[in-house]
Amino acid sequence: MSFKEDEQIRLHDFEPGQSRFREEVLSGLLKSQKELPCKYFYDEKGSYLFERICSLEEYYIPRLESAIMEAHIGEMAALLGPNVLLIECGSGNSAKTRILLDHLRELAAYVPIDISREQLLRTTEELALDYYGLEVIPVCADYTCGFELPALKRPREREVVYFPGSTIGNFDPIAARHFLERIAGLCVPGSGLLIGVDLKKDPSVLHRAYNDSQGITAAFNLNLLERINRQLGYNFQLEWFKHYAFYNPKEGRVEMHLVSLREQAVHLDNVTIPFARGESIWTESSYKFNIDEFQQLAAAAGFKAEHTWTDEKQWFSIQYLVNTRKADV
Ligand code: AVJ
């Protein structure tokens, strides 16, 4: 991984390169249950499709999360306190973050971290125009791996990591704990984590959210194969793979797969990847939690639950947790 710092926009660039993408795709496709990492959904087209998912009636997450933020922002700002360094993992277009940027007092700086460089740069430019005087330091990185926090102009009292959208649900439980431990290690004790966590609910609601009637989620899922064809030179035939998503109650997660509709083979250079009819590539898990389940997971990583906000139906939660561990980086 190389580090390049662009003087003008101060982009801190740890973007995973093409060779890493190639390795992760190939090793996933060689497993007996084929899988692909969901972080690669978000190329230019994937980010656009995800934004369209976020405006769907069936995909309740962004709507409920924004409503919870708006209803409780005063209380949140008071809990987070002044002179915060706000760090966001997977910032995307930073839409929800604006509520925080509008209300936090004497913000020390904002560090958006995202794997999608184009969107990160575009968003940084927009924020610089809209929030004059705010130091915004974009970091292009796969936040599931390592990255360093950039140096800041202004002193800060504490760090707050903002991790909205229930993206934590994309990690399996062990990886989620490791991720939370890494976050705890990044921050001084007393620092916080403001995190959006999707809750367990009627599975038919979940089913609709990941099987929308306009087929946007299906297009989002299939775009991963399109991207792999385009960037890595594979020859997936998109019409012979079908989006398949379902809630697995035993594991407490929505699983997204791409199912092969016939026996076929996909080629890359001298590698042949055979598919049986009905065989799937597992492309994403979205774990759903009960509030106490999530708090136990966070406690194992050193976080103490301070406050939980939910919507009326208790479909979604935003939780503020405080780091009780000593910093080790
Ligand atoms: C942004 C990762 C939280 O898992 O619900 C939306 C992505 N996948 N529809 C999720 C997604 C299918 C989303 N996250």
PDB file of C-alpha atoms and ligand atoms in Angstrom, residues 38 41-42 50 53-54 59 61 164-170 198 209-210 212 217 220-221 243 254 256 284-288, ligand 1:
ATOM      1  CA  CYS A  38     -18.906  -6.258  -0.517  1.00  0.00           C
ATOM      2  CA  PHE A  41     -19.644  -2.640  -4.714  1.00  0.00           C
ATOM      3  CA  TYR A  42     -18.824   1.040  -4.575  1.00  0.00           C
ATOM      4  CA  PHE A  50     -26.451   2.752  -3.741  1.00  0.00           C
ATOM      5  CA  ILE A  53     -31.314   2.378  -3.099  1.00  0.00           C
ATOM      6  CA  CYS A  54     -31.213   4.989  -0.340  1.00  0.00           C
ATOM      7  CA  TYR A  59     -35.021   0.588   2.007  1.00  0.00           C
ATOM      8  CA  ILE A  61     -32.505   2.650   6.760  1.00  0.00           C
ATOM      9  CA  PRO A 164     -23.711   5.438  10.211  1.00  0.00           C
ATOM     10  CA  GLY A 165     -25.870   3.330   7.906  1.00  0.00           C
ATOM     11  CA  SER A 166     -25.486   0.062   9.817  1.00  0.00           C
ATOM     12  CA  THR A 167     -22.389  -0.697   7.784  1.00  0.00           C
ATOM     13  CA  ILE A 168     -21.111  -2.496  10.899  1.00  0.00           C
ATOM     14  CA  GLY A 169     -23.602  -5.195   9.846  1.00  0.00           C
ATOM     15  CA  ASN A 170     -21.413  -6.067   6.857  1.00  0.00           C
ATOM     16  CA  ASP A 198     -30.066  -1.847  12.203  1.00  0.00           C
ATOM     17  CA  ALA A 209     -35.670  -3.819   1.744  1.00  0.00           C
ATOM     18  CA  TYR A 210     -33.209  -6.080  -0.077  1.00  0.00           C
ATOM     19  CA  ASP A 212     -36.968  -3.779  -4.037  1.00  0.00           C
ATOM     20  CA  THR A 217     -30.696  -3.693  -5.417  1.00  0.00           C
ATOM     21  CA  PHE A 220     -26.327  -2.972  -7.473  1.00  0.00           C
ATOM     22  CA  ASN A 221     -25.443  -6.598  -6.751  1.00  0.00           C
ATOM     23  CA  HIS A 243     -29.716 -11.468  -7.547  1.00  0.00           C
ATOM     24  CA  VAL A 254     -29.627 -10.683   5.369  1.00  0.00           C
ATOM     25  CA  MET A 256     -27.088 -11.354  -0.738  1.00  0.00           C
ATOM     26  CA  GLU A 284     -22.855  -9.441   1.215  1.00  0.00           C
ATOM     27  CA  SER A 285     -24.089 -10.052   4.743  1.00  0.00           C
ATOM     28  CA  SER A 286     -26.044  -7.410   6.643  1.00  0.00           C
ATOM     29  CA  TYR A 287     -26.281  -8.445  10.273  1.00  0.00           C
ATOM     30  CA  LYS A 288     -29.219  -7.201  12.314  1.00  0.00           C
TER      31      LYS A 288
HETATM   32  C1  AVJ B   1     -24.642   0.372   3.328  1.00  0.00           C
HETATM   33  C2  AVJ B   1     -23.731  -1.724   3.770  1.00  0.00           C
HETATM   34  C3  AVJ B   1     -25.350  -0.833   5.219  1.00  0.00           C
HETATM   35  O1  AVJ B   1     -26.061  -3.691   4.068  1.00  0.00           O
HETATM   36  O2  AVJ B   1     -27.907  -2.568   4.077  1.00  0.00           O
HETATM   37  C4  AVJ B   1     -28.076  -1.975   0.601  1.00  0.00           C
HETATM   38  C5  AVJ B   1     -25.712  -1.946   1.637  1.00  0.00           C
HETATM   39  N1  AVJ B   1     -26.894  -3.737   0.355  1.00  0.00           N
HETATM   40  N2  AVJ B   1     -28.794  -2.868  -0.081  1.00  0.00           N
HETATM   41  C6  AVJ B   1     -26.732  -2.704   3.769  1.00  0.00           C
HETATM   42  C7  AVJ B   1     -26.863  -2.534   0.873  1.00  0.00           C
HETATM   43  C8  AVJ B   1     -28.073  -3.931  -0.238  1.00  0.00           C
HETATM   44  C9  AVJ B   1     -26.077  -1.555   3.036  1.00  0.00           C
HETATM   45  N3  AVJ B   1     -24.955  -0.958   3.809  1.00  0.00           N
END
